[in-house]
Structure formats: C-alpha cells, structure tokens
N, C-alpha and C. Protein backbone atom coordinates (compact mmCIF):
# COMPACT_ATOMS: atom_id res chain seq x y z
N MET A 1 0.83 -1.20 0.00
CA MET A 1 0.00 0.00 0.00
C MET A 1 0.87 1.26 0.00
N LYS A 2 1.96 1.22 0.79
CA LYS A 2 2.87 2.36 0.87
C LYS A 2 3.46 2.65 -0.51
N HIS A 3 3.82 1.59 -1.25
CA HIS A 3 4.41 1.76 -2.58
C HIS A 3 3.40 2.33 -3.56
N ILE A 4 2.15 1.93 -3.44
CA ILE A 4 1.10 2.45 -4.31
C ILE A 4 0.91 3.94 -4.07
N LEU A 5 0.91 4.36 -2.80
CA LEU A 5 0.76 5.79 -2.48
C LEU A 5 1.95 6.59 -3.00
N LEU A 6 3.16 6.04 -2.84
CA LEU A 6 4.35 6.72 -3.37
C LEU A 6 4.29 6.82 -4.89
N LEU A 7 3.87 5.74 -5.54
CA LEU A 7 3.74 5.75 -7.00
C LEU A 7 2.72 6.78 -7.43
N PHE A 8 1.57 6.84 -6.76
CA PHE A 8 0.54 7.82 -7.09
C PHE A 8 1.07 9.24 -6.90
N ALA A 9 1.78 9.50 -5.81
CA ALA A 9 2.34 10.83 -5.55
C ALA A 9 3.35 11.20 -6.63
N PHE A 10 4.18 10.23 -7.05
CA PHE A 10 5.16 10.48 -8.10
C PHE A 10 4.48 10.78 -9.43
N VAL A 11 3.47 9.99 -9.80
CA VAL A 11 2.73 10.22 -11.05
C VAL A 11 2.06 11.59 -11.03
N ALA A 12 1.46 11.98 -9.92
CA ALA A 12 0.81 13.29 -9.82
C ALA A 12 1.84 14.40 -9.96
N PHE A 13 3.02 14.22 -9.35
CA PHE A 13 4.09 15.22 -9.45
C PHE A 13 4.56 15.36 -10.90
N VAL A 14 4.81 14.23 -11.56
CA VAL A 14 5.28 14.25 -12.95
C VAL A 14 4.24 14.89 -13.86
N ALA A 15 2.98 14.55 -13.68
CA ALA A 15 1.92 15.13 -14.51
C ALA A 15 1.88 16.64 -14.35
N THR A 16 2.04 17.13 -13.14
CA THR A 16 2.04 18.58 -12.90
C THR A 16 3.26 19.21 -13.54
N ALA A 17 4.42 18.59 -13.42
CA ALA A 17 5.65 19.15 -13.98
C ALA A 17 5.59 19.19 -15.50
N VAL A 18 5.08 18.13 -16.13
CA VAL A 18 5.01 18.08 -17.59
C VAL A 18 4.02 19.10 -18.12
N GLN A 19 2.92 19.30 -17.42
CA GLN A 19 1.89 20.21 -17.87
C GLN A 19 2.44 21.62 -18.07
N SER A 20 3.35 22.04 -17.21
CA SER A 20 3.84 23.40 -17.30
C SER A 20 5.30 23.45 -17.73
N GLN A 21 5.82 22.33 -18.25
CA GLN A 21 7.22 22.26 -18.62
C GLN A 21 7.54 23.21 -19.77
N ILE A 22 8.62 23.95 -19.61
CA ILE A 22 9.04 24.91 -20.61
C ILE A 22 10.29 24.36 -21.29
N PRO A 23 10.33 24.37 -22.63
CA PRO A 23 11.53 23.90 -23.31
C PRO A 23 12.77 24.64 -22.81
N VAL A 24 13.86 23.91 -22.64
CA VAL A 24 15.09 24.47 -22.07
C VAL A 24 15.57 25.68 -22.85
N GLU A 25 15.52 25.61 -24.18
CA GLU A 25 16.03 26.72 -24.99
C GLU A 25 15.22 28.00 -24.76
N LEU A 26 13.94 27.89 -24.47
CA LEU A 26 13.13 29.08 -24.16
C LEU A 26 13.39 29.55 -22.73
N PHE A 27 13.53 28.61 -21.80
CA PHE A 27 13.79 28.96 -20.41
C PHE A 27 15.07 29.77 -20.30
N GLU A 28 16.10 29.38 -21.05
CA GLU A 28 17.38 30.08 -20.99
C GLU A 28 17.28 31.52 -21.47
N LEU A 29 16.30 31.83 -22.30
CA LEU A 29 16.13 33.19 -22.81
C LEU A 29 15.34 34.09 -21.86
N LEU A 30 14.67 33.50 -20.87
CA LEU A 30 13.85 34.30 -19.95
C LEU A 30 14.72 35.19 -19.07
N ASP A 31 14.34 36.46 -18.95
CA ASP A 31 15.01 37.35 -18.01
C ASP A 31 14.62 36.97 -16.58
N ASP A 32 13.35 36.69 -16.40
CA ASP A 32 12.81 36.32 -15.10
C ASP A 32 12.76 34.80 -15.03
N LYS A 33 13.65 34.21 -14.26
CA LYS A 33 13.74 32.75 -14.18
C LYS A 33 12.69 32.14 -13.24
N ASP A 34 11.82 32.97 -12.68
CA ASP A 34 10.77 32.46 -11.80
C ASP A 34 9.66 31.86 -12.66
N THR A 35 9.65 30.56 -12.77
CA THR A 35 8.64 29.89 -13.60
C THR A 35 7.51 29.32 -12.75
N THR A 36 7.39 29.79 -11.51
CA THR A 36 6.31 29.34 -10.65
C THR A 36 4.97 29.67 -11.31
N ASN A 37 4.14 28.68 -11.43
CA ASN A 37 2.81 28.85 -12.04
C ASN A 37 2.89 29.44 -13.45
N LEU A 38 3.95 29.12 -14.19
CA LEU A 38 4.08 29.56 -15.58
C LEU A 38 3.82 28.35 -16.47
N TYR A 39 2.88 28.49 -17.38
CA TYR A 39 2.50 27.40 -18.27
C TYR A 39 3.05 27.64 -19.67
N PHE A 40 3.35 26.56 -20.35
CA PHE A 40 3.67 26.59 -21.77
C PHE A 40 2.56 25.79 -22.43
N GLY A 41 1.43 26.48 -22.64
CA GLY A 41 0.21 25.82 -23.06
C GLY A 41 -0.67 25.65 -21.84
N ALA A 42 -1.92 26.01 -21.95
CA ALA A 42 -2.87 25.91 -20.84
C ALA A 42 -4.18 25.37 -21.40
N ASP A 43 -5.13 25.12 -20.52
CA ASP A 43 -6.45 24.67 -20.98
C ASP A 43 -6.98 25.63 -22.04
N LYS A 44 -6.87 26.91 -21.75
CA LYS A 44 -7.28 27.96 -22.69
C LYS A 44 -6.08 28.89 -22.85
N ASN A 45 -5.55 28.96 -24.06
CA ASN A 45 -4.37 29.79 -24.30
C ASN A 45 -4.74 31.26 -24.36
N PRO A 46 -3.77 32.14 -24.10
CA PRO A 46 -4.05 33.58 -24.17
C PRO A 46 -4.41 33.99 -25.59
N GLU A 47 -5.15 35.10 -25.69
CA GLU A 47 -5.58 35.59 -27.00
C GLU A 47 -5.37 37.09 -27.12
N PHE A 48 -5.07 37.50 -28.34
CA PHE A 48 -5.03 38.93 -28.66
C PHE A 48 -6.47 39.43 -28.57
N PRO A 49 -6.71 40.60 -27.95
CA PRO A 49 -8.09 41.09 -27.82
C PRO A 49 -8.73 41.31 -29.19
N GLY A 50 -9.88 40.73 -29.39
CA GLY A 50 -10.58 40.85 -30.67
C GLY A 50 -10.31 39.70 -31.61
N GLY A 51 -9.39 38.80 -31.23
CA GLY A 51 -9.14 37.61 -32.03
C GLY A 51 -8.15 37.81 -33.16
N TYR A 52 -8.11 36.80 -34.02
CA TYR A 52 -7.12 36.74 -35.10
C TYR A 52 -7.21 37.92 -36.07
N GLU A 53 -8.43 38.30 -36.46
CA GLU A 53 -8.59 39.40 -37.42
C GLU A 53 -8.00 40.70 -36.87
N LYS A 54 -8.22 40.96 -35.59
CA LYS A 54 -7.67 42.17 -34.96
C LYS A 54 -6.14 42.08 -34.87
N LEU A 55 -5.63 40.89 -34.64
CA LEU A 55 -4.18 40.70 -34.60
C LEU A 55 -3.57 41.01 -35.97
N VAL A 56 -4.19 40.50 -37.03
CA VAL A 56 -3.71 40.77 -38.38
C VAL A 56 -3.74 42.27 -38.66
N ARG A 57 -4.82 42.92 -38.28
CA ARG A 57 -4.94 44.37 -38.48
C ARG A 57 -3.85 45.12 -37.68
N PHE A 58 -3.58 44.66 -36.47
CA PHE A 58 -2.53 45.27 -35.65
C PHE A 58 -1.19 45.15 -36.37
N TYR A 59 -0.90 43.97 -36.90
CA TYR A 59 0.34 43.78 -37.66
C TYR A 59 0.40 44.74 -38.84
N GLN A 60 -0.68 44.82 -39.61
CA GLN A 60 -0.71 45.69 -40.79
C GLN A 60 -0.46 47.15 -40.43
N ASN A 61 -1.00 47.59 -39.31
CA ASN A 61 -0.88 48.99 -38.91
C ASN A 61 0.41 49.32 -38.17
N ASN A 62 1.09 48.32 -37.62
CA ASN A 62 2.22 48.61 -36.73
C ASN A 62 3.54 47.97 -37.11
N LEU A 63 3.54 47.04 -38.06
CA LEU A 63 4.78 46.36 -38.42
C LEU A 63 5.68 47.31 -39.20
N TYR A 64 6.91 47.45 -38.73
CA TYR A 64 7.90 48.30 -39.39
C TYR A 64 8.99 47.41 -39.97
N TYR A 65 9.24 47.57 -41.27
CA TYR A 65 10.30 46.82 -41.94
C TYR A 65 11.53 47.72 -41.98
N PRO A 66 12.56 47.43 -41.20
CA PRO A 66 13.72 48.32 -41.13
C PRO A 66 14.37 48.55 -42.50
N THR A 67 14.77 49.78 -42.74
CA THR A 67 15.39 50.16 -44.01
C THR A 67 16.62 49.31 -44.28
N SER A 68 17.45 49.10 -43.27
CA SER A 68 18.68 48.31 -43.45
C SER A 68 18.34 46.89 -43.90
N ALA A 69 17.26 46.33 -43.38
CA ALA A 69 16.85 44.97 -43.76
C ALA A 69 16.33 44.95 -45.20
N ARG A 70 15.63 46.02 -45.60
CA ARG A 70 15.16 46.11 -46.99
C ARG A 70 16.34 46.17 -47.95
N ILE A 71 17.33 46.99 -47.60
CA ILE A 71 18.51 47.14 -48.45
C ILE A 71 19.27 45.81 -48.56
N ASP A 72 19.41 45.12 -47.43
CA ASP A 72 20.13 43.84 -47.40
C ASP A 72 19.32 42.70 -48.01
N GLY A 73 18.02 42.93 -48.20
CA GLY A 73 17.15 41.88 -48.72
C GLY A 73 16.81 40.82 -47.67
N SER A 74 16.91 41.21 -46.40
CA SER A 74 16.62 40.27 -45.30
C SER A 74 15.13 39.97 -45.22
N GLU A 75 14.79 38.69 -45.18
CA GLU A 75 13.41 38.23 -45.03
C GLU A 75 13.40 37.06 -44.06
N GLY A 76 12.24 36.78 -43.55
CA GLY A 76 12.09 35.61 -42.70
C GLY A 76 11.10 35.82 -41.58
N THR A 77 10.98 34.82 -40.75
CA THR A 77 10.06 34.86 -39.62
C THR A 77 10.85 34.87 -38.32
N VAL A 78 10.56 35.87 -37.51
CA VAL A 78 11.14 35.96 -36.17
C VAL A 78 10.10 35.41 -35.20
N TYR A 79 10.51 34.53 -34.32
CA TYR A 79 9.61 34.02 -33.29
C TYR A 79 9.93 34.78 -32.01
N VAL A 80 8.93 35.52 -31.53
CA VAL A 80 9.10 36.33 -30.33
C VAL A 80 8.36 35.66 -29.19
N MET A 81 9.09 35.38 -28.12
CA MET A 81 8.45 34.78 -26.95
C MET A 81 8.16 35.87 -25.93
N PHE A 82 7.11 35.65 -25.17
CA PHE A 82 6.76 36.56 -24.09
C PHE A 82 5.85 35.84 -23.12
N ILE A 83 5.73 36.41 -21.94
CA ILE A 83 4.81 35.87 -20.95
C ILE A 83 3.57 36.73 -20.93
N VAL A 84 2.41 36.10 -21.03
CA VAL A 84 1.14 36.79 -20.84
C VAL A 84 0.82 36.62 -19.35
N GLU A 85 0.88 37.73 -18.63
CA GLU A 85 0.67 37.71 -17.18
C GLU A 85 -0.81 37.53 -16.85
N LEU A 86 -1.09 37.37 -15.57
CA LEU A 86 -2.47 37.17 -15.10
C LEU A 86 -3.40 38.29 -15.52
N ASN A 87 -2.86 39.52 -15.60
CA ASN A 87 -3.67 40.68 -15.98
C ASN A 87 -3.63 40.96 -17.48
N GLY A 88 -2.97 40.10 -18.27
CA GLY A 88 -2.90 40.26 -19.72
C GLY A 88 -1.70 41.04 -20.20
N LYS A 89 -0.94 41.63 -19.28
CA LYS A 89 0.26 42.39 -19.66
C LYS A 89 1.31 41.43 -20.24
N LEU A 90 2.06 41.91 -21.25
CA LEU A 90 3.10 41.11 -21.88
C LEU A 90 4.45 41.48 -21.27
N THR A 91 5.18 40.48 -20.79
CA THR A 91 6.50 40.71 -20.18
C THR A 91 7.51 39.74 -20.78
N ASN A 92 8.79 39.96 -20.47
CA ASN A 92 9.88 39.08 -20.92
C ASN A 92 9.87 38.90 -22.44
N ILE A 93 9.70 39.99 -23.17
CA ILE A 93 9.60 39.94 -24.63
C ILE A 93 10.99 39.79 -25.23
N LYS A 94 11.17 38.71 -26.03
CA LYS A 94 12.49 38.45 -26.58
C LYS A 94 12.39 37.60 -27.84
N ALA A 95 13.14 37.98 -28.89
CA ALA A 95 13.22 37.17 -30.11
C ALA A 95 13.97 35.89 -29.79
N THR A 96 13.47 34.75 -30.28
CA THR A 96 14.10 33.47 -29.98
C THR A 96 15.04 33.01 -31.10
N ASN A 97 14.92 33.63 -32.25
CA ASN A 97 15.81 33.33 -33.36
C ASN A 97 16.18 34.66 -34.01
N SER A 98 17.19 34.67 -34.85
CA SER A 98 17.64 35.94 -35.41
C SER A 98 17.63 35.91 -36.93
N ILE A 99 16.98 36.93 -37.50
CA ILE A 99 17.04 37.15 -38.95
C ILE A 99 18.13 38.19 -39.20
N SER A 100 18.01 39.31 -38.53
CA SER A 100 19.03 40.36 -38.49
C SER A 100 18.76 41.16 -37.23
N LYS A 101 19.76 41.86 -36.75
CA LYS A 101 19.61 42.61 -35.51
C LYS A 101 18.45 43.60 -35.59
N ASP A 102 18.35 44.31 -36.72
CA ASP A 102 17.30 45.32 -36.87
C ASP A 102 15.91 44.69 -36.96
N ILE A 103 15.79 43.58 -37.67
CA ILE A 103 14.49 42.90 -37.76
C ILE A 103 14.09 42.34 -36.40
N ASP A 104 15.04 41.76 -35.69
CA ASP A 104 14.75 41.23 -34.35
C ASP A 104 14.20 42.34 -33.44
N LYS A 105 14.87 43.48 -33.44
CA LYS A 105 14.43 44.61 -32.60
C LYS A 105 13.07 45.11 -33.04
N SER A 106 12.83 45.15 -34.35
CA SER A 106 11.53 45.60 -34.86
C SER A 106 10.42 44.66 -34.40
N ALA A 107 10.67 43.36 -34.45
CA ALA A 107 9.67 42.38 -34.02
C ALA A 107 9.39 42.51 -32.52
N GLU A 108 10.44 42.69 -31.73
CA GLU A 108 10.25 42.87 -30.28
C GLU A 108 9.46 44.15 -30.00
N ARG A 109 9.77 45.20 -30.74
CA ARG A 109 9.05 46.48 -30.57
C ARG A 109 7.57 46.32 -30.91
N LEU A 110 7.28 45.56 -31.96
CA LEU A 110 5.90 45.31 -32.36
C LEU A 110 5.12 44.66 -31.21
N ILE A 111 5.71 43.65 -30.60
CA ILE A 111 5.04 42.96 -29.49
C ILE A 111 4.89 43.89 -28.30
N LYS A 112 5.90 44.70 -28.01
CA LYS A 112 5.83 45.65 -26.89
C LYS A 112 4.69 46.65 -27.06
N ARG A 113 4.34 46.96 -28.29
CA ARG A 113 3.27 47.94 -28.57
C ARG A 113 1.87 47.34 -28.46
N MET A 114 1.79 46.03 -28.34
CA MET A 114 0.48 45.38 -28.29
C MET A 114 -0.27 45.74 -27.01
N PRO A 115 -1.60 45.78 -27.12
CA PRO A 115 -2.41 45.98 -25.90
C PRO A 115 -2.35 44.73 -25.03
N LYS A 116 -2.90 44.84 -23.83
CA LYS A 116 -2.99 43.66 -22.96
C LYS A 116 -3.78 42.57 -23.66
N TRP A 117 -3.36 41.34 -23.49
CA TRP A 117 -4.04 40.19 -24.05
C TRP A 117 -5.08 39.66 -23.06
N ILE A 118 -5.94 38.80 -23.56
CA ILE A 118 -6.85 38.05 -22.69
C ILE A 118 -6.01 36.90 -22.14
N PRO A 119 -5.84 36.82 -20.81
CA PRO A 119 -4.93 35.81 -20.26
C PRO A 119 -5.40 34.38 -20.49
N GLY A 120 -4.44 33.46 -20.43
CA GLY A 120 -4.76 32.04 -20.51
C GLY A 120 -5.43 31.57 -19.23
N GLU A 121 -6.04 30.40 -19.30
CA GLU A 121 -6.72 29.84 -18.13
C GLU A 121 -6.36 28.37 -17.95
N GLN A 122 -6.26 27.99 -16.71
CA GLN A 122 -6.08 26.59 -16.34
C GLN A 122 -7.11 26.28 -15.26
N ASP A 123 -7.92 25.28 -15.50
CA ASP A 123 -8.99 24.92 -14.56
C ASP A 123 -9.90 26.11 -14.25
N GLY A 124 -10.13 26.96 -15.25
CA GLY A 124 -11.04 28.10 -15.09
C GLY A 124 -10.43 29.32 -14.43
N ASN A 125 -9.15 29.25 -14.08
CA ASN A 125 -8.49 30.39 -13.43
C ASN A 125 -7.42 30.97 -14.33
N PRO A 126 -7.24 32.31 -14.31
CA PRO A 126 -6.18 32.91 -15.13
C PRO A 126 -4.80 32.44 -14.66
N VAL A 127 -3.93 32.19 -15.63
CA VAL A 127 -2.56 31.75 -15.33
C VAL A 127 -1.58 32.49 -16.23
N ARG A 128 -0.33 32.52 -15.79
CA ARG A 128 0.76 33.07 -16.60
C ARG A 128 1.10 32.03 -17.67
N VAL A 129 1.21 32.49 -18.92
CA VAL A 129 1.50 31.57 -20.02
C VAL A 129 2.65 32.12 -20.85
N LEU A 130 3.64 31.25 -21.11
CA LEU A 130 4.72 31.59 -22.02
C LEU A 130 4.20 31.35 -23.43
N HIS A 131 4.25 32.37 -24.26
CA HIS A 131 3.68 32.30 -25.60
C HIS A 131 4.77 32.66 -26.61
N VAL A 132 4.74 32.02 -27.77
CA VAL A 132 5.67 32.35 -28.86
C VAL A 132 4.83 32.80 -30.05
N GLN A 133 5.12 34.01 -30.53
CA GLN A 133 4.35 34.63 -31.61
C GLN A 133 5.25 34.83 -32.83
N PRO A 134 4.87 34.31 -34.00
CA PRO A 134 5.66 34.55 -35.20
C PRO A 134 5.40 35.95 -35.77
N VAL A 135 6.47 36.57 -36.26
CA VAL A 135 6.37 37.86 -36.94
C VAL A 135 7.15 37.70 -38.24
N THR A 136 6.45 37.77 -39.38
CA THR A 136 7.07 37.50 -40.68
C THR A 136 7.38 38.78 -41.42
N TYR A 137 8.59 38.83 -41.96
CA TYR A 137 9.05 39.95 -42.79
C TYR A 137 9.31 39.40 -44.18
N LYS A 138 8.60 39.96 -45.17
CA LYS A 138 8.75 39.49 -46.55
C LYS A 138 8.74 40.69 -47.48
N LEU A 139 9.77 40.78 -48.32
CA LEU A 139 9.83 41.84 -49.32
C LEU A 139 8.90 41.49 -50.47
N GLU A 140 8.25 42.49 -51.03
CA GLU A 140 7.34 42.24 -52.15
C GLU A 140 7.90 42.77 -53.44
C-alpha cells in the first residue's frame, strides 16, 4: 500500500511538472527565471483582444520593416516569446531566433506595442502563459 501511495504521488508530481514544462532553450532566454505557475500551453491559451482578425490588423498597422533589412534583402520569420501575465500584460519579450539585428528589434518592438491580451486559463483560473508569436518579414 505504501508503494502504491508513493507511486501515485510520483505520477501526480510528474503530470504537474510536464503540464507546465518549458523547453530548455526558451527557459534560458527568460530574463525572469521564476517559472512558478508559468505554463507553456494551458487549458485555454491567451488571445489577442478581438481575435485573429484584430491581430492581423494590428500587424498591418504597426509592423515596421527596417530600411537596413530592406537594403540587405533580409526576409524571414522571427519568433518572439513573451509571458502573458495574469492581468494580460506582456512581459519578458524576446526574439528566440535571429534574422538580423534590426528585424529582431523591430519584431520585439511590435510585441511591446500590443495591448494587454486576454490571459490564458487553467482549470477556469487565469494563469501566466509563455507564448511564442511569429512575426514574418517578406519583401514584395
């Protein structure tokens, strides 16, 4: 019986740890290493206010393509990670890959300009969620 209880406690611990497990490469980029109650995926993921259409419109109105990147012909997708806090504020904004220094900074600036998001939820309660948002730069 003692072994069954220990096994159950271990399984419950592992299930909790896996549920909020953050990939090592993203964890290393976090300024704030406090991952207490931080999820990478939740029952309900955070959302840009107004949904996908509003997000696309925000990109159209606010995305800046740096002149240096245009001249160099730099294109690609920057993945910007950030934490959506309990109140919807975006923190720990950082590009996870690099296209060029100027494009990376432009993508981070775009995310910093976003309004508060609708926070993610776990078991019906708001939670902090680590989110990765793609920002694509393409010359036409």
